[in-house]
Short mmCIF file of C-alpha atoms in Angstrom, two decimals:
data_model
loop_
_atom_site.label_atom_id
_atom_site.label_comp_id
_atom_site.label_asym_id
_atom_site.label_seq_id
_atom_site.Cartn_x
_atom_site.Cartn_y
_atom_site.Cartn_z
CA UNK A 1 42.06 17.46 25.19
CA UNK A 2 42.73 19.12 28.59
CA UNK A 3 39.13 18.59 29.68
CA UNK A 4 39.29 14.98 28.53
CA UNK A 5 42.49 14.45 30.51
CA UNK A 6 40.89 15.85 33.67
CA UNK A 7 37.84 13.63 33.24
CA UNK A 8 40.00 10.51 32.90
CA UNK A 9 41.99 11.27 36.05
CA UNK A 10 45.63 10.34 36.70
CA UNK A 11 45.73 7.17 34.57
CA UNK A 12 48.33 8.05 31.94
CA UNK A 13 47.77 4.97 29.78
CA UNK A 14 43.99 5.46 29.70
CA UNK A 15 44.37 9.13 28.85
CA UNK A 16 46.77 8.27 26.08
CA UNK A 17 44.46 5.56 24.73
CA UNK A 18 41.42 7.81 24.71
CA UNK A 19 43.26 10.70 23.07
CA UNK A 20 44.51 8.43 20.29
CA UNK A 21 41.05 6.85 19.94
CA UNK A 22 39.33 10.24 19.65
CA UNK A 23 41.80 11.42 17.02
CA UNK A 24 41.32 8.20 15.05
CA UNK A 25 37.52 8.44 15.35
CA UNK A 26 37.57 12.05 14.16
CA UNK A 27 39.73 11.22 11.14
CA UNK A 28 37.57 8.19 10.35
CA UNK A 29 34.36 10.23 10.64
CA UNK A 30 35.64 12.86 8.23
CA UNK A 31 36.83 10.21 5.77
CA UNK A 32 33.56 8.26 5.87
CA UNK A 33 31.52 11.45 5.55
CA UNK A 34 33.36 12.46 2.38
CA UNK A 35 33.16 8.93 0.97
CA UNK A 36 29.44 8.48 1.61
CA UNK A 37 28.57 11.95 0.38
CA UNK A 38 30.28 11.15 -2.90
CA UNK A 39 28.70 7.67 -3.01
CA UNK A 40 25.24 9.13 -2.42
CA UNK A 41 25.59 11.47 -5.39
CA UNK A 42 26.96 8.72 -7.63
CA UNK A 43 24.20 6.26 -6.71
CA UNK A 44 21.50 8.87 -7.27
CA UNK A 45 23.01 9.71 -10.64
CA UNK A 46 23.08 6.03 -11.60
CA UNK A 47 19.47 5.58 -10.41
CA UNK A 48 18.32 8.52 -12.54
CA UNK A 49 20.17 7.15 -15.56
CA UNK A 50 18.71 3.68 -15.00
CA UNK A 51 15.22 5.15 -14.64
CA UNK A 52 15.44 6.89 -18.01
CA UNK A 53 16.67 3.68 -19.60
CA UNK A 54 13.79 1.74 -18.04
CA UNK A 55 11.31 4.33 -19.31
CA UNK A 56 12.70 4.16 -22.84
CA UNK A 57 12.64 0.36 -22.90
CA UNK A 58 9.10 0.24 -21.49
CA UNK A 59 7.88 2.84 -23.97
CA UNK A 60 9.41 0.85 -26.84
CA UNK A 61 7.78 -2.33 -25.54
CA UNK A 62 4.35 -0.71 -25.37
CA UNK A 63 4.78 0.90 -28.78
CA UNK A 64 5.73 -2.45 -30.31
CA UNK A 65 2.45 -3.88 -29.02
CA UNK A 66 0.48 -0.94 -30.41
CA UNK A 67 2.26 -1.18 -33.74
CA UNK A 68 1.54 -4.91 -34.01
CA UNK A 69 -2.17 -4.19 -33.45
CA UNK A 70 -2.12 -1.49 -36.12
CA UNK A 71 -0.36 -3.76 -38.63
CA UNK A 72 -2.74 -6.67 -37.97
CA UNK A 73 -5.72 -4.40 -38.59
CA UNK A 74 -4.19 -2.91 -41.72
CA UNK A 75 -3.43 -6.36 -43.18
CA UNK A 76 -7.10 -7.39 -42.91
CA UNK A 77 -8.53 -4.00 -43.83
CA UNK A 78 -7.38 -4.04 -47.45
CA UNK A 79 -9.21 -7.32 -48.12
CA UNK A 80 -12.23 -6.13 -46.13
CA UNK A 81 -12.70 -3.14 -48.42
CA UNK A 82 -13.00 -5.46 -51.41
CA UNK A 83 -15.96 -7.33 -49.88
CA UNK A 84 -18.08 -4.63 -48.24
CA UNK A 85 -21.13 -6.04 -50.05
CA UNK A 86 -20.89 -9.27 -48.01
CA UNK A 87 -22.15 -8.40 -44.55
CA UNK A 88 -21.74 -11.87 -43.04
CA UNK A 89 -18.11 -11.90 -44.08
CA UNK A 90 -17.41 -9.11 -41.59
CA UNK A 91 -17.53 -11.67 -38.79
CA UNK A 92 -14.79 -13.64 -40.56
CA UNK A 93 -12.58 -10.54 -40.73
CA UNK A 94 -13.30 -9.67 -37.11
CA UNK A 95 -12.37 -13.16 -35.97
CA UNK A 96 -9.22 -13.17 -38.10
CA UNK A 97 -7.99 -9.96 -36.50
CA UNK A 98 -8.48 -11.35 -33.00
CA UNK A 99 -6.90 -14.70 -33.87
CA UNK A 100 -3.81 -13.20 -35.50
CA UNK A 101 -2.65 -11.13 -32.54
CA UNK A 102 -2.48 -12.34 -28.92
CA UNK A 103 -2.56 -8.75 -27.66
CA UNK A 104 -5.98 -8.11 -29.20
CA UNK A 105 -8.90 -8.72 -26.87
CA UNK A 106 -11.70 -8.10 -29.34
CA UNK A 107 -12.63 -6.56 -32.69
CA UNK A 108 -15.79 -4.80 -33.79
CA UNK A 109 -16.56 -3.97 -37.44
CA UNK A 110 -19.43 -1.51 -37.55
CA UNK A 111 -21.23 0.49 -40.22
CA UNK A 112 -23.25 3.66 -40.40
CA UNK A 113 -26.99 3.24 -39.78
CA UNK A 114 -28.86 1.70 -42.71
CA UNK A 115 -25.72 0.80 -44.68
CA UNK A 116 -26.90 -2.81 -45.08
CA UNK A 117 -30.51 -3.23 -46.18
CA UNK A 118 -32.67 -4.62 -43.39
CA UNK A 119 -30.22 -3.52 -40.68
CA UNK A 120 -30.50 -0.19 -38.93
CA UNK A 121 -27.23 -0.86 -37.07
CA UNK A 122 -24.76 -3.53 -38.03
CA UNK A 123 -21.94 -4.75 -35.79
CA UNK A 124 -19.72 -7.79 -36.25
CA UNK A 125 -18.10 -8.10 -32.85
CA UNK A 126 -15.90 -10.99 -31.68
CA UNK A 127 -13.88 -11.04 -28.48
CA UNK A 128 -12.11 -13.43 -26.12
CA UNK A 129 -13.82 -14.52 -22.93
CA UNK A 130 -12.08 -15.24 -19.62
CA UNK A 131 -11.21 -18.75 -20.86
CA UNK A 132 -9.72 -17.50 -24.12
CA UNK A 133 -12.67 -18.73 -26.19
CA UNK A 134 -14.05 -16.58 -29.01
CA UNK A 135 -17.47 -15.05 -28.38
CA UNK A 136 -19.63 -13.52 -31.12
CA UNK A 137 -21.87 -10.54 -30.29
CA UNK A 138 -23.96 -7.99 -32.17
CA UNK A 139 -23.71 -5.34 -29.45
CA UNK A 140 -21.04 -3.76 -27.26
CA UNK A 141 -21.72 -2.32 -23.80
CA UNK A 142 -25.17 -1.04 -22.93
CA UNK A 143 -25.56 1.71 -25.55
CA UNK A 144 -25.80 1.74 -29.35
CA UNK A 145 -22.34 1.98 -30.85
CA UNK A 146 -23.36 5.18 -32.65
CA UNK A 147 -23.44 6.85 -29.23
CA UNK A 148 -20.00 5.62 -28.21
CA UNK A 149 -16.97 7.82 -28.64
CA UNK A 150 -14.77 5.28 -30.41
CA UNK A 151 -17.28 5.17 -33.30
CA UNK A 152 -18.51 8.75 -33.40
CA UNK A 153 -15.06 10.36 -33.36
CA UNK A 154 -13.59 7.96 -35.91
CA UNK A 155 -16.41 8.46 -38.41
CA UNK A 156 -16.64 12.21 -37.81
CA UNK A 157 -12.90 12.86 -38.19
CA UNK A 158 -12.27 10.07 -40.71
CA UNK A 159 -8.83 9.44 -39.26
CA UNK A 160 -7.07 6.44 -37.78
CA UNK A 161 -6.63 6.90 -34.05
CA UNK A 162 -6.26 5.37 -30.59
CA UNK A 163 -8.98 6.22 -28.10
CA UNK A 164 -8.59 7.21 -24.48
CA UNK A 165 -9.18 4.27 -22.10
CA UNK A 166 -12.75 2.92 -22.18
CA UNK A 167 -13.87 2.14 -18.64
CA UNK A 168 -16.92 1.45 -16.53
CA UNK A 169 -20.13 1.12 -18.57
CA UNK A 170 -18.33 1.62 -21.89
CA UNK A 171 -16.03 -1.35 -21.35
CA UNK A 172 -18.25 -4.04 -19.81
CA UNK A 173 -16.06 -4.13 -16.67
CA UNK A 174 -12.97 -4.70 -18.79
CA UNK A 175 -10.89 -1.50 -19.29
CA UNK A 176 -9.73 -1.15 -22.88
CA UNK A 177 -7.85 1.05 -25.27
CA UNK A 178 -9.13 0.87 -28.82
CA UNK A 179 -7.47 1.29 -32.19
CA UNK A 180 -9.99 2.70 -34.62
CA UNK A 181 -9.70 2.77 -38.40
CA UNK A 182 -12.40 4.30 -40.62
CA UNK A 183 -13.78 2.14 -43.44
CA UNK A 184 -13.93 3.79 -46.86
CA UNK A 185 -15.91 2.35 -49.75
CA UNK A 186 -14.95 2.44 -53.42
CA UNK A 187 -16.05 6.09 -53.60
CA UNK A 188 -13.82 6.97 -50.65
CA UNK A 189 -16.81 7.69 -48.45
CA UNK A 190 -16.56 6.75 -44.80
CA UNK A 191 -19.15 4.03 -44.21
CA UNK A 192 -18.04 2.58 -40.88
CA UNK A 193 -15.11 1.73 -38.64
CA UNK A 194 -12.94 -1.13 -37.46
CA UNK A 195 -12.42 -0.98 -33.70
CA UNK A 196 -9.71 -3.23 -32.24
CA UNK A 197 -9.58 -3.57 -28.46
CA UNK A 198 -6.48 -4.10 -26.35
CA UNK A 199 -7.09 -5.07 -22.73
CA UNK A 200 -5.49 -2.62 -20.30
CA UNK A 201 -5.19 -5.40 -17.73
CA UNK A 202 -3.25 -7.56 -20.16
CA UNK A 203 -1.10 -4.66 -21.31
CA UNK A 204 -0.26 -3.86 -17.68
CA UNK A 205 0.60 -7.48 -16.97
CA UNK A 206 3.04 -7.59 -19.89
CA UNK A 207 4.70 -4.26 -19.11
CA UNK A 208 4.92 -4.80 -15.35
CA UNK A 209 6.41 -8.29 -15.63
CA UNK A 210 9.90 -6.80 -15.63
CA UNK A 211 10.34 -4.62 -12.54
CA UNK A 212 13.47 -2.46 -12.17
CA UNK A 213 13.31 -2.91 -8.38
CA UNK A 214 11.06 -4.64 -5.79
CA UNK A 215 8.87 -1.60 -5.06
CA UNK A 216 8.99 0.25 -8.38
CA UNK A 217 6.58 0.10 -11.29
CA UNK A 218 5.81 1.80 -14.58
CA UNK A 219 2.59 3.61 -15.36
CA UNK A 220 1.06 4.95 -18.56
CA UNK A 221 -1.66 7.59 -18.33
CA UNK A 222 -3.92 9.33 -20.82
CA UNK A 223 -4.32 13.09 -21.04
CA UNK A 224 -7.42 12.99 -18.80
CA UNK A 225 -5.43 11.19 -16.07
CA UNK A 226 -6.89 7.71 -16.70
CA UNK A 227 -4.47 4.86 -16.17
CA UNK A 228 -3.53 2.71 -19.15
CA UNK A 229 -0.79 0.77 -17.36
CA UNK A 230 -0.73 0.32 -13.58
CA UNK A 231 -0.16 -2.64 -11.21
CA UNK A 232 -3.40 -1.92 -9.30
CA UNK A 233 -6.46 -3.20 -11.21
CA UNK A 234 -8.77 -0.98 -9.15
CA UNK A 235 -6.92 2.08 -10.40
CA UNK A 236 -7.13 0.80 -13.98
CA UNK A 237 -10.88 0.39 -13.78
CA UNK A 238 -12.18 3.21 -11.63
CA UNK A 239 -9.48 5.74 -10.71
CA UNK A 240 -7.29 8.46 -12.21
CA UNK A 241 -4.01 10.00 -11.10
CA UNK A 242 -6.01 12.59 -9.15
CA UNK A 243 -8.17 10.14 -7.19
CA UNK A 244 -5.75 9.76 -4.31
CA UNK A 245 -5.25 13.51 -3.99
CA UNK A 246 -9.01 13.83 -3.41
CA UNK A 247 -8.70 11.43 -0.47
CA UNK A 248 -6.40 13.61 1.62
CA UNK A 249 -3.05 12.47 0.28
CA UNK A 250 0.13 14.49 0.79
CA UNK A 251 0.17 17.69 -1.36
CA UNK A 252 3.32 16.46 -3.08
CA UNK A 253 1.24 13.67 -4.68
CA UNK A 254 -0.84 16.26 -6.56
CA UNK A 255 2.32 18.06 -7.68
CA UNK A 256 3.74 14.78 -8.98
CA UNK A 257 0.47 13.98 -10.79
CA UNK A 258 0.45 17.37 -12.51
CA UNK A 259 4.09 16.97 -13.50
CA UNK A 260 3.35 13.53 -14.98
CA UNK A 261 0.59 14.98 -17.19
CA UNK A 262 2.50 18.13 -18.13
CA UNK A 263 3.88 16.68 -21.35
CA UNK A 264 7.41 17.45 -20.22
CA UNK A 265 10.39 15.31 -19.26
CA UNK A 266 11.77 15.28 -15.72
CA UNK A 267 11.48 13.75 -12.28
CA UNK A 268 9.82 14.83 -9.05
CA UNK A 269 9.87 13.56 -5.45
CA UNK A 270 6.68 12.97 -3.48
CA UNK A 271 5.55 11.43 -0.20
CA UNK A 272 2.92 8.70 -0.08
CA UNK A 273 1.95 5.98 2.42
CA UNK A 274 4.65 7.14 4.85
CA UNK A 275 7.37 6.59 2.24
CA UNK A 276 9.43 8.83 -0.01
CA UNK A 277 9.08 8.21 -3.75
CA UNK A 278 10.27 9.68 -7.04
CA UNK A 279 8.40 9.75 -10.34
CA UNK A 280 10.39 9.91 -13.57
CA UNK A 281 8.17 10.98 -16.46
CA UNK A 282 8.21 11.85 -20.15
CA UNK A 283 5.69 12.08 -23.03
CA UNK A 284 4.82 8.79 -24.70
CA UNK A 285 6.12 8.97 -28.27
CA UNK A 286 5.60 6.42 -31.02
CA UNK A 287 8.21 5.28 -33.48
CA UNK A 288 8.09 6.91 -36.89
CA UNK A 289 7.18 4.20 -39.40
CA UNK A 290 6.23 4.79 -43.02
CA UNK A 291 2.46 4.75 -43.48
CA UNK A 292 1.75 4.87 -39.76
CA UNK A 293 -0.73 7.34 -38.29
CA UNK A 294 0.99 10.43 -36.90
CA UNK A 295 -1.67 10.97 -34.23
CA UNK A 296 -0.36 12.54 -31.04
CA UNK A 297 -1.71 10.28 -28.32
CA UNK A 298 -1.17 12.80 -25.49
CA UNK A 299 -0.13 9.95 -23.22
CA UNK A 300 2.56 10.19 -20.57
CA UNK A 301 4.73 7.40 -19.24
CA UNK A 302 6.18 7.39 -15.75
CA UNK A 303 8.37 5.26 -13.53
CA UNK A 304 7.50 5.30 -9.84
CA UNK A 305 10.61 4.59 -7.79
CA UNK A 306 10.80 4.11 -4.03
CA UNK A 307 13.75 6.00 -2.58
CA UNK A 308 14.36 3.02 -0.31
CA UNK A 309 15.00 0.99 -3.48
CA UNK A 310 17.23 3.65 -4.99
CA UNK A 311 19.45 3.83 -1.92
CA UNK A 312 18.97 0.29 -0.61
CA UNK A 313 22.51 -0.84 -1.42
CA UNK A 314 23.84 2.53 -0.20
CA UNK A 315 22.07 2.11 3.15
CA UNK A 316 23.31 -1.47 3.45
CA UNK A 317 26.86 -0.34 2.70
CA UNK A 318 26.54 2.52 5.20
CA UNK A 319 25.37 0.16 7.95
CA UNK A 320 28.10 -2.38 7.14
CA UNK A 321 30.91 0.22 7.07
CA UNK A 322 29.76 1.89 10.29
CA UNK A 323 29.55 -1.49 12.02
CA UNK A 324 33.05 -2.38 10.81
CA UNK A 325 34.33 1.06 11.88
CA UNK A 326 32.91 0.70 15.40
CA UNK A 327 34.30 -2.81 15.75
CA UNK A 328 37.63 -1.62 14.39
CA UNK A 329 37.78 1.31 16.82
CA UNK A 330 36.91 -0.99 19.72
CA UNK A 331 39.60 -3.48 18.68
CA UNK A 332 42.07 -0.62 18.23
CA UNK A 333 41.26 0.70 21.72
CA UNK A 334 41.74 -2.75 23.30
CA UNK A 335 45.05 -3.23 21.49
CA UNK A 336 46.28 0.24 22.48
CA UNK A 337 45.23 -0.38 26.05
CA UNK A 338 47.16 -3.65 26.22
CA UNK A 339 50.17 -2.14 24.46
CA UNK A 340 50.44 0.96 26.65
CA UNK A 341 49.92 -1.01 29.86
CA UNK A 342 52.73 -3.35 28.88
CA UNK A 343 55.01 -0.50 27.81
CA UNK A 344 54.32 1.54 30.95
CA UNK A 345 54.57 -1.39 33.36
CA UNK A 346 58.21 -0.63 34.26
CA UNK A 347 57.40 3.05 34.69
CA UNK A 348 54.54 2.14 37.03
CA UNK A 349 56.84 -0.03 39.13
CA UNK A 350 59.46 2.74 39.25
CA UNK A 351 56.75 5.19 40.38
CA UNK A 352 55.77 2.94 43.31
CA UNK A 353 59.44 2.42 44.27
CA UNK A 354 60.08 6.18 44.22
CA UNK A 355 57.02 6.70 46.41
CA UNK A 356 58.33 4.22 49.01
CA UNK A 357 61.78 5.90 48.99
CA UNK A 358 60.08 9.27 49.41
CA UNK A 359 58.35 7.76 52.47
CA UNK A 360 61.74 6.94 54.02
CA UNK A 361 62.38 3.42 52.82
CA UNK A 362 65.85 4.15 51.42
CA UNK A 363 66.81 0.52 51.04
CA UNK A 364 64.08 -0.03 48.41
CA UNK A 365 65.54 -2.32 45.74
CA UNK A 366 65.18 -0.99 42.21
CA UNK A 367 66.03 -3.62 39.57
CA UNK A 368 68.37 -2.84 36.71
CA UNK A 369 66.67 -1.70 33.55
CA UNK A 370 66.10 -4.34 30.85
CA UNK A 371 65.34 -1.82 28.12
CA UNK A 372 67.27 0.92 26.31
CA UNK A 373 64.51 3.46 25.71
CA UNK A 374 63.68 6.57 27.75
CA UNK A 375 62.03 4.54 30.52
CA UNK A 376 65.10 2.31 30.82
CA UNK A 377 67.38 5.33 31.01
CA UNK A 378 65.15 6.90 33.66
CA UNK A 379 65.29 3.70 35.72
CA UNK A 380 69.12 3.55 35.51
CA UNK A 381 69.47 7.22 36.46
CA UNK A 382 67.13 6.74 39.39
CA UNK A 383 69.27 3.83 40.69
CA UNK A 384 72.40 6.06 40.48
CA UNK A 385 70.55 8.85 42.27
CA UNK A 386 69.46 6.39 45.00
CA UNK A 387 73.09 5.33 45.58
#
């Protein structure tokens, strides 16, 4: 305070104003620091809680879609088993499966080589085209279905399962996940498979329609890192969670990708595109329904959250409060300045009169005091001393 007083010179009112202003600013700074530190922790806690809720709701939404596909297939499958001797009827069943569920992009009913006389390979495949019309085909992609993983694994393991995303040449430029159900004849021998396709693009569109914040999004990835849900179609078709790390991304991106695929639950910060982000992740689990396949999909679901979104309202509040504080301090300083100048006006006049008397002007007229405080008493005593 002594140094401040020396810097401000002999102006008592200004020194007093600045001292009071500095004390007020210090108290205000401490108060705001404590308040915003507490607010920061509370907002982060609420963001984490909201992220877990968003993940749970998104996972339930995806699982409901998967379950509806499974139930649609199961409803047709029982009738299909009763008419395995009617090969042409397989197209009717395939079409019925696609028609009954808007989430289904296509359905292929296939059989082991030579199952139907006169047919080495037999596929009844119906899918929707870009206009929503039904298209009938006898082939899928550019290889025999016996060489494609969705058929070979289903028939070999004889279990109902969901495949990892089919992309590139195996998906005819339309990334898919496929629900596969083996077909058993009357002797309980596996003779083929029903493969029901769900478009990853459509699944992403449905899931991403509800965004928790402007720059956030959900993602679903398979064990091999392939995207099942993502807002970027290029990533859905050709990339994995490790693609960006191979292009010189920040090392924290690789750490976040590994954490997402770890099969654990948690969250991790990372830096990407000159922004700070957080990924909240957990294993994708399906609801336990009687008669449903218990296959572990080895999928992981994550919520990518921009920290600017998490603390957007906090930053806005911080800016608003600081602006109000600065304006308030300025207004307080102006008011104090006016108040002290008014209160010290009589003292200033008395100082000038005393200076003139000290210079020999003994007839200097000093008016009677109009106030009863210390300054008024000083003025009255000075008049008596002059007499």
